[in-house]
Amino acid sequence: MREFTLHVRPAPDGHFGVEVRQRTNGARGLEERTLVRLWGTPFWAAVSQVLDALKRSGYRPGDLHRGRKAPFTLREECGVRVALLFMALKPLRKTTRMEAIATAIAAMSDEECYYWFSKCVKAERPHAAQKALRILADSGG
């Protein structure tokens, strides 16, 4: 079993960010770990896909707000896609590049997202896999 949750994290400046957590049923029982946190410009570049994932998981777009306390439970394929998107966007500063990569990830099939997610999370060098994803997505191929 893999379950993904999206948690809203209010910031002192009045804005908010989010974090994606994954729960797995492992050898030691139910384990939860934070996969990635995102806020600021990278979050706003991803917000349309976040809202789409929430809608596909049974929530309304208005449910995402700074005061939200309860986590959102995401469908597995939505959680994989959102976590992958966040990992790809987090280190970036140029909004045009963020938008290009977000568009490329949105166009990926679920199978491609699962492949890249496994590379970016479980690889020996996850940052290298994340960089490779950004290069691939930014090149349009």
Coordinates of N, CA, C and O in Angstrom, one line a residue:
M1 N 0.8 -1.2 0.0 CA 0.0 0.0 0.0 C 0.9 1.2 0.0 O 1.8 1.3 0.8
R2 N 0.6 2.2 -0.9 CA 1.2 3.5 -0.9 C 0.1 4.5 -0.9 O -0.8 4.5 -1.7
E3 N 0.2 5.4 0.1 CA -0.8 6.5 0.2 C 0.0 7.8 0.2 O 1.0 7.9 0.9
F4 N -0.5 8.8 -0.5 CA 0.1 10.1 -0.5 C -0.8 11.1 0.1 O -2.0 11.1 -0.1
T5 N -0.2 12.0 0.9 CA -1.0 13.1 1.5 C -0.3 14.4 1.2 O 1.0 14.5 1.1
L6 N -1.1 15.4 1.1 CA -0.6 16.8 0.8 C -1.0 17.6 2.1 O -2.1 17.7 2.4
H7 N 0.0 18.2 2.7 CA -0.2 19.0 3.9 C 0.1 20.5 3.6 O 1.1 20.8 2.9
V8 N -0.8 21.4 4.1 CA -0.6 22.8 3.9 C 0.3 23.3 5.1 O 0.0 22.9 6.2
R9 N 1.3 24.1 4.7 CA 2.2 24.6 5.8 C 2.1 26.2 5.7 O 2.7 26.8 4.8
P10 N 1.4 26.8 6.6 CA 1.4 28.3 6.6 C 2.8 28.9 6.9 O 3.6 28.4 7.6
A11 N 3.0 30.0 6.2 CA 4.3 30.7 6.4 C 4.0 32.0 7.2 O 2.9 32.5 7.2
P12 N 5.0 32.5 8.0 CA 4.8 33.7 8.8 C 4.4 35.0 8.0 O 3.7 35.9 8.5
D13 N 4.7 35.0 6.7 CA 4.4 36.2 5.9 C 3.0 36.2 5.3 O 2.7 37.1 4.5
G14 N 2.2 35.3 5.8 CA 0.8 35.2 5.3 C 0.5 34.3 4.1 O -0.6 34.1 3.8
H15 N 1.6 33.8 3.5 CA 1.4 32.9 2.4 C 1.5 31.4 3.0 O 1.5 31.2 4.2
F16 N 1.5 30.5 2.1 CA 1.6 29.1 2.5 C 2.4 28.3 1.5 O 2.5 28.7 0.3
G17 N 2.9 27.1 1.9 CA 3.5 26.2 1.1 C 2.9 24.8 1.4 O 1.9 24.7 2.1
V18 N 3.4 23.8 0.7 CA 2.8 22.5 0.9 C 3.9 21.4 1.0 O 5.0 21.7 0.6
E19 N 3.6 20.3 1.5 CA 4.5 19.2 1.5 C 3.8 17.9 1.1 O 2.6 17.8 1.5
V20 N 4.5 17.0 0.4 CA 3.9 15.8 0.0 C 4.6 14.7 0.9 O 5.8 14.7 1.0
R21 N 3.7 13.9 1.5 CA 4.2 12.8 2.3 C 3.7 11.5 1.7 O 2.7 11.4 1.1
Q22 N 4.5 10.4 1.9 CA 4.1 9.1 1.4 C 4.1 8.2 2.6 O 5.0 8.1 3.4
R23 N 3.0 7.4 2.7 CA 2.8 6.3 3.7 C 3.0 5.0 2.9 O 2.3 4.8 1.9
T24 N 3.8 4.2 3.5 CA 4.0 2.8 2.9 C 3.8 1.8 4.0 O 4.0 2.1 5.2
N25 N 3.3 0.7 3.6 CA 3.2 -0.5 4.5 C 4.4 -1.3 4.4 O 4.5 -2.1 3.5
G26 N 5.4 -1.1 5.2 CA 6.7 -1.8 5.1 C 6.8 -2.9 6.1 O 5.9 -3.3 6.8
A27 N 8.0 -3.4 6.3 CA 8.3 -4.5 7.2 C 8.1 -4.1 8.6 O 7.8 -4.9 9.5
R28 N 8.3 -2.8 8.9 CA 8.0 -2.3 10.3 C 6.7 -1.7 10.5 O 6.5 -1.0 11.4
G29 N 5.7 -2.1 9.6 CA 4.4 -1.5 9.8 C 4.2 -0.3 8.9 O 5.0 -0.1 8.0
L30 N 3.3 0.6 9.2 CA 3.0 1.8 8.5 C 4.1 2.8 8.7 O 4.4 3.2 9.9
E31 N 4.7 3.2 7.6 CA 5.8 4.2 7.7 C 5.4 5.5 6.9 O 4.8 5.3 5.8
E32 N 5.7 6.6 7.4 CA 5.4 7.9 6.7 C 6.7 8.7 6.6 O 7.4 8.8 7.6
R33 N 6.9 9.3 5.4 CA 8.0 10.1 5.3 C 7.7 11.3 4.4 O 6.8 11.2 3.4
T34 N 8.3 12.4 4.6 CA 8.1 13.6 3.8 C 9.0 13.5 2.6 O 10.2 13.2 2.7
L35 N 8.4 13.6 1.4 CA 9.1 13.4 0.1 C 9.7 14.8 -0.3 O 10.8 14.9 -0.7
V36 N 8.8 15.8 -0.2 CA 9.3 17.1 -0.7 C 8.4 18.2 -0.2 O 7.2 18.0 0.0
R37 N 9.0 19.4 0.0 CA 8.2 20.6 0.5 C 8.4 21.6 -0.6 O 9.5 21.7 -1.2
L38 N 7.4 22.4 -0.8 CA 7.4 23.5 -1.9 C 6.7 24.7 -1.4 O 5.6 24.6 -0.9
W39 N 7.2 25.9 -1.7 CA 6.6 27.1 -1.4 C 7.1 28.2 -2.4 O 7.9 27.9 -3.2
G40 N 6.5 29.4 -2.3 CA 7.0 30.5 -3.1 C 6.7 30.3 -4.6 O 5.7 29.6 -5.0
T41 N 7.6 30.8 -5.4 CA 7.4 30.8 -6.9 C 7.2 29.4 -7.5 O 6.3 29.1 -8.3
P42 N 8.1 28.4 -7.1 CA 7.9 27.1 -7.6 C 6.5 26.5 -7.3 O 5.9 25.8 -8.1
F43 N 6.0 26.8 -6.1 CA 4.7 26.3 -5.7 C 3.6 26.9 -6.6 O 2.7 26.2 -7.2
W44 N 3.7 28.2 -6.9 CA 2.7 28.9 -7.7 C 2.8 28.5 -9.1 O 1.8 28.5 -9.9
A45 N 4.0 28.0 -9.6 CA 4.1 27.5 -11.0 C 3.4 26.1 -11.1 O 3.0 25.7 -12.2
A46 N 3.3 25.4 -10.0 CA 2.7 24.1 -9.9 C 1.2 24.1 -9.5 O 0.6 23.0 -9.5
V47 N 0.7 25.2 -9.1 CA -0.6 25.2 -8.4 C -1.7 24.7 -9.3 O -2.6 24.0 -8.8
S48 N -1.7 24.9 -10.6 CA -2.8 24.4 -11.4 C -2.8 22.9 -11.4 O -3.9 22.2 -11.4
Q49 N -1.6 22.3 -11.4 CA -1.6 20.8 -11.4 C -1.9 20.3 -10.0 O -2.5 19.2 -9.9
V50 N -1.6 21.0 -9.0 CA -2.0 20.6 -7.6 C -3.5 20.7 -7.5 O -4.1 19.7 -7.0
L51 N -4.1 21.7 -8.0 CA -5.6 21.8 -8.0 C -6.2 20.7 -8.8 O -7.3 20.1 -8.4
D52 N -5.6 20.4 -9.9 CA -6.2 19.2 -10.7 C -6.1 17.9 -9.9 O -7.0 17.1 -9.9
A53 N -4.9 17.7 -9.3 CA -4.8 16.5 -8.4 C -5.8 16.4 -7.3 O -6.3 15.4 -7.0
L54 N -6.0 17.6 -6.7 CA -7.0 17.6 -5.6 C -8.4 17.3 -6.2 O -9.2 16.5 -5.6
K55 N -8.7 17.9 -7.3 CA -10.0 17.6 -7.9 C -10.2 16.1 -8.3 O -11.2 15.5 -8.0
R56 N -9.1 15.5 -8.8 CA -9.2 14.1 -9.2 C -9.2 13.2 -8.0 O -9.6 12.0 -8.1
S57 N -8.8 13.8 -6.8 CA -8.8 13.0 -5.6 C -10.1 13.3 -4.7 O -10.2 12.8 -3.6
G58 N -11.0 14.0 -5.3 CA -12.3 14.2 -4.7 C -12.5 15.5 -3.9 O -13.4 15.7 -3.1
Y59 N -11.6 16.5 -4.0 CA -11.6 17.7 -3.3 C -12.0 18.9 -4.2 O -12.0 18.7 -5.4
R60 N -12.4 20.0 -3.6 CA -12.7 21.2 -4.4 C -11.5 22.1 -4.4 O -10.7 22.1 -3.4
P61 N -11.3 22.9 -5.4 CA -10.1 23.8 -5.5 C -10.1 24.7 -4.3 O -9.0 25.0 -3.8
G62 N -11.2 25.2 -3.8 CA -11.3 26.1 -2.7 C -10.9 25.5 -1.4 O -10.7 26.2 -0.4
D63 N -10.7 24.2 -1.3 CA -10.3 23.5 -0.1 C -8.8 23.8 0.2 O -8.3 23.6 1.3
L64 N -8.0 24.2 -0.8 CA -6.6 24.5 -0.7 C -6.5 26.0 -0.2 O -6.7 26.9 -1.0
H65 N -6.2 26.2 1.0 CA -6.0 27.5 1.6 C -5.1 27.5 2.8 O -4.8 26.4 3.3
R66 N -4.6 28.6 3.2 CA -3.6 28.8 4.2 C -4.0 28.2 5.6 O -3.2 27.6 6.3
G67 N -5.3 28.2 5.9 CA -5.8 27.8 7.2 C -6.1 26.3 7.2 O -6.6 25.8 8.3
R68 N -5.9 25.6 6.2 CA -6.3 24.1 6.1 C -5.4 23.4 7.1 O -4.2 23.5 7.1
K69 N -6.1 22.6 8.0 CA -5.4 21.8 9.0 C -5.2 20.4 8.6 O -4.2 19.8 8.8
A70 N -6.3 19.8 8.1 CA -6.3 18.4 7.8 C -5.6 18.2 6.4 O -5.7 19.0 5.5
P71 N -4.8 17.1 6.4 CA -4.1 16.8 5.1 C -5.1 16.3 4.0 O -6.1 15.8 4.4
F72 N -4.7 16.5 2.8 CA -5.5 16.0 1.7 C -4.9 14.6 1.4 O -3.7 14.4 1.4
T73 N -5.8 13.6 1.2 CA -5.3 12.3 0.8 C -5.5 12.2 -0.7 O -6.5 12.4 -1.3
L74 N -4.3 12.0 -1.4 CA -4.3 12.0 -2.9 C -4.4 10.6 -3.4 O -3.8 9.6 -2.8
R75 N -5.0 10.4 -4.5 CA -5.0 9.1 -5.2 C -3.5 8.9 -5.6 O -2.7 9.8 -5.8
E76 N -3.1 7.6 -5.6 CA -1.7 7.3 -5.8 C -1.1 7.9 -7.0 O 0.0 8.5 -6.9
E77 N -1.8 7.8 -8.2 CA -1.2 8.4 -9.4 C -1.1 10.0 -9.3 O -0.2 10.6 -9.8
C78 N -2.0 10.6 -8.6 CA -1.9 12.0 -8.4 C -0.8 12.4 -7.4 O -0.1 13.4 -7.6
G79 N -0.6 11.6 -6.4 CA 0.5 11.8 -5.4 C 1.8 11.7 -6.1 O 2.8 12.5 -5.9
V80 N 2.0 10.7 -6.9 CA 3.2 10.4 -7.7 C 3.5 11.6 -8.6 O 4.6 12.2 -8.6
R81 N 2.5 12.1 -9.3 CA 2.7 13.2 -10.3 C 3.0 14.5 -9.5 O 3.9 15.2 -9.9
V82 N 2.3 14.8 -8.5 CA 2.6 16.0 -7.7 C 4.0 16.0 -7.1 O 4.7 17.0 -7.1
A83 N 4.3 14.9 -6.4 CA 5.7 14.8 -5.8 C 6.7 14.9 -6.9 O 7.7 15.6 -6.6
L84 N 6.6 14.3 -8.0 CA 7.6 14.4 -9.1 C 7.7 15.9 -9.6 O 8.8 16.4 -9.7
L85 N 6.6 16.5 -9.7 CA 6.5 17.9 -10.2 C 7.3 18.8 -9.1 O 8.1 19.6 -9.5
F86 N 7.0 18.6 -7.9 CA 7.6 19.4 -6.8 C 9.1 19.2 -6.8 O 9.9 20.1 -6.7
M87 N 9.6 17.9 -6.9 CA 11.0 17.6 -6.9 C 11.7 18.3 -8.1 O 12.8 18.7 -8.0
A88 N 11.0 18.3 -9.2 CA 11.6 18.9 -10.4 C 11.7 20.5 -10.3 O 12.7 21.1 -10.7
L89 N 10.7 21.1 -9.7 CA 10.6 22.5 -9.6 C 11.3 23.2 -8.5 O 11.8 24.3 -8.5
K90 N 11.5 22.4 -7.4 CA 12.0 23.0 -6.1 C 13.3 23.8 -6.3 O 13.3 25.0 -5.8
P91 N 14.3 23.4 -7.0 CA 15.6 24.1 -7.0 C 15.6 25.3 -8.0 O 16.6 26.0 -8.0
L92 N 14.6 25.4 -8.8 CA 14.6 26.4 -9.9 C 14.3 27.8 -9.5 O 13.6 28.0 -8.5
R93 N 14.8 28.8 -10.3 CA 14.5 30.2 -10.0 C 13.8 30.9 -11.2 O 13.1 31.8 -11.0
K94 N 14.1 30.4 -12.4 CA 13.5 31.0 -13.6 C 12.1 30.5 -13.8 O 11.8 29.3 -14.0
T95 N 11.1 31.4 -13.8 CA 9.7 31.0 -13.9 C 9.4 30.4 -15.3 O 8.6 29.5 -15.4
T96 N 10.1 30.9 -16.4 CA 9.8 30.3 -17.7 C 10.3 28.9 -17.7 O 9.6 28.0 -18.3
R97 N 11.3 28.5 -17.0 CA 11.8 27.1 -17.0 C 10.8 26.3 -16.1 O 10.5 25.2 -16.5
M98 N 10.4 26.9 -15.0 CA 9.4 26.2 -14.2 C 8.2 25.8 -15.0 O 7.7 24.7 -14.9
E99 N 7.7 26.8 -15.7 CA 6.5 26.6 -16.5 C 6.7 25.5 -17.6 O 5.8 24.7 -17.8
A100 N 7.8 25.5 -18.3 CA 8.1 24.5 -19.3 C 8.2 23.1 -18.7 O 7.6 22.2 -19.3
I101 N 8.8 23.0 -17.6 CA 9.0 21.7 -16.9 C 7.6 21.2 -16.4 O 7.2 20.0 -16.6
A102 N 6.8 22.1 -15.8 CA 5.5 21.8 -15.3 C 4.6 21.3 -16.5 O 3.9 20.3 -16.4
T103 N 4.7 22.0 -17.6 CA 3.9 21.6 -18.8 C 4.3 20.2 -19.3 O 3.5 19.3 -19.6
A104 N 5.7 19.9 -19.3 CA 6.2 18.6 -19.8 C 5.7 17.5 -18.9 O 5.3 16.4 -19.3
I105 N 5.8 17.7 -17.6 CA 5.4 16.7 -16.6 C 3.9 16.5 -16.7 O 3.4 15.3 -16.6
A106 N 3.1 17.5 -16.9 CA 1.6 17.4 -17.1 C 1.3 16.5 -18.3 O 0.3 15.8 -18.4
A107 N 2.2 16.6 -19.4 CA 2.0 15.8 -20.6 C 2.4 14.4 -20.5 O 2.1 13.6 -21.4
M108 N 3.2 14.0 -19.5 CA 3.7 12.6 -19.3 C 2.5 11.7 -19.0 O 1.6 12.0 -18.3
S109 N 2.7 10.5 -19.4 CA 1.8 9.4 -19.1 C 2.0 9.0 -17.6 O 3.0 9.3 -17.0
D110 N 1.0 8.3 -17.0 CA 1.2 7.9 -15.6 C 2.4 7.0 -15.5 O 3.1 7.0 -14.6
E111 N 2.6 6.1 -16.5 CA 3.8 5.2 -16.5 C 5.1 5.9 -16.5 O 6.0 5.6 -15.7
E112 N 5.2 7.0 -17.3 CA 6.4 7.8 -17.3 C 6.6 8.5 -15.9 O 7.7 8.5 -15.4
C113 N 5.5 9.0 -15.3 CA 5.6 9.6 -14.0 C 6.1 8.6 -12.9 O 6.9 8.9 -12.1
Y114 N 5.5 7.4 -13.0 CA 5.9 6.4 -12.0 C 7.4 6.0 -12.2 O 8.2 5.9 -11.2
Y115 N 7.9 5.9 -13.4 CA 9.3 5.6 -13.7 C 10.2 6.7 -13.1 O 11.1 6.4 -12.4
W116 N 9.9 8.0 -13.5 CA 10.7 9.0 -13.0 C 10.6 9.2 -11.5 O 11.6 9.5 -10.8
F117 N 9.5 9.0 -10.9 CA 9.3 9.1 -9.5 C 10.2 8.0 -8.8 O 10.9 8.4 -7.8
S118 N 10.2 6.8 -9.3 CA 11.0 5.8 -8.7 C 12.5 6.2 -8.8 O 13.3 5.9 -7.8
K119 N 12.9 6.7 -9.9 CA 14.3 7.2 -10.1 C 14.7 8.3 -9.1 O 15.7 8.3 -8.5
C120 N 13.7 9.2 -9.0 CA 14.0 10.4 -8.1 C 13.9 10.2 -6.6 O 14.5 10.9 -5.8
V121 N 13.3 9.1 -6.3 CA 13.1 8.8 -4.8 C 14.0 7.7 -4.4 O 14.6 7.8 -3.3
K122 N 14.1 6.6 -5.2 CA 14.9 5.5 -4.7 C 16.2 5.3 -5.3 O 16.9 4.3 -5.0
A123 N 16.6 6.2 -6.2 CA 17.9 6.0 -6.8 C 19.1 6.2 -5.8 O 18.9 6.8 -4.8
E124 N 20.2 5.7 -6.2 CA 21.4 5.9 -5.3 C 21.7 7.4 -5.2 O 22.2 7.9 -4.2
R125 N 21.5 8.1 -6.4 CA 21.8 9.5 -6.4 C 20.5 10.3 -6.9 O 20.4 10.6 -8.0
P126 N 19.6 10.5 -5.9 CA 18.3 11.1 -6.4 C 18.4 12.4 -7.0 O 17.7 12.8 -7.9
H127 N 19.4 13.3 -6.5 CA 19.5 14.6 -7.1 C 19.9 14.5 -8.6 O 19.5 15.4 -9.4
A128 N 20.8 13.5 -8.9 CA 21.2 13.4 -10.3 C 20.0 13.0 -11.2 O 19.8 13.4 -12.3
A129 N 19.1 12.1 -10.6 CA 17.9 11.7 -11.3 C 17.0 12.9 -11.5 O 16.4 13.1 -12.6
Q130 N 16.8 13.7 -10.5 CA 16.0 14.9 -10.6 C 16.5 15.9 -11.6 O 15.8 16.5 -12.4
K131 N 17.8 16.0 -11.7 CA 18.4 16.9 -12.7 C 18.2 16.3 -14.1 O 17.9 17.1 -15.0
A132 N 18.3 15.0 -14.2 CA 18.1 14.4 -15.5 C 16.6 14.6 -16.0 O 16.4 14.9 -17.1
L133 N 15.7 14.5 -15.0 CA 14.3 14.8 -15.3 C 14.1 16.2 -15.8 O 13.4 16.5 -16.8
R134 N 14.7 17.2 -15.1 CA 14.6 18.6 -15.5 C 15.2 18.8 -16.9 O 14.5 19.5 -17.7
I135 N 16.3 18.2 -17.2 CA 16.9 18.4 -18.5 C 16.0 17.8 -19.6 O 15.7 18.4 -20.6
L136 N 15.5 16.6 -19.3 CA 14.6 15.9 -20.3 C 13.3 16.8 -20.5 O 12.9 17.0 -21.6
A137 N 12.7 17.2 -19.4 CA 11.5 17.9 -19.5 C 11.6 19.3 -20.1 O 10.8 19.8 -20.9
D138 N 12.8 19.9 -19.8 CA 13.0 21.3 -20.4 C 13.4 21.3 -21.8 O 13.2 22.2 -22.6
S139 N 13.9 20.1 -22.3 CA 14.3 20.0 -23.7 C 13.1 19.6 -24.6 O 13.2 19.6 -25.8
G140 N 12.0 19.3 -24.0 CA 10.8 19.0 -24.8 C 10.8 17.5 -25.2 O 10.0 17.1 -26.0
G141 N 11.6 16.7 -24.7 CA 11.7 15.3 -25.1 C 11.6 14.4 -24.0 O 11.4 13.3 -24.0

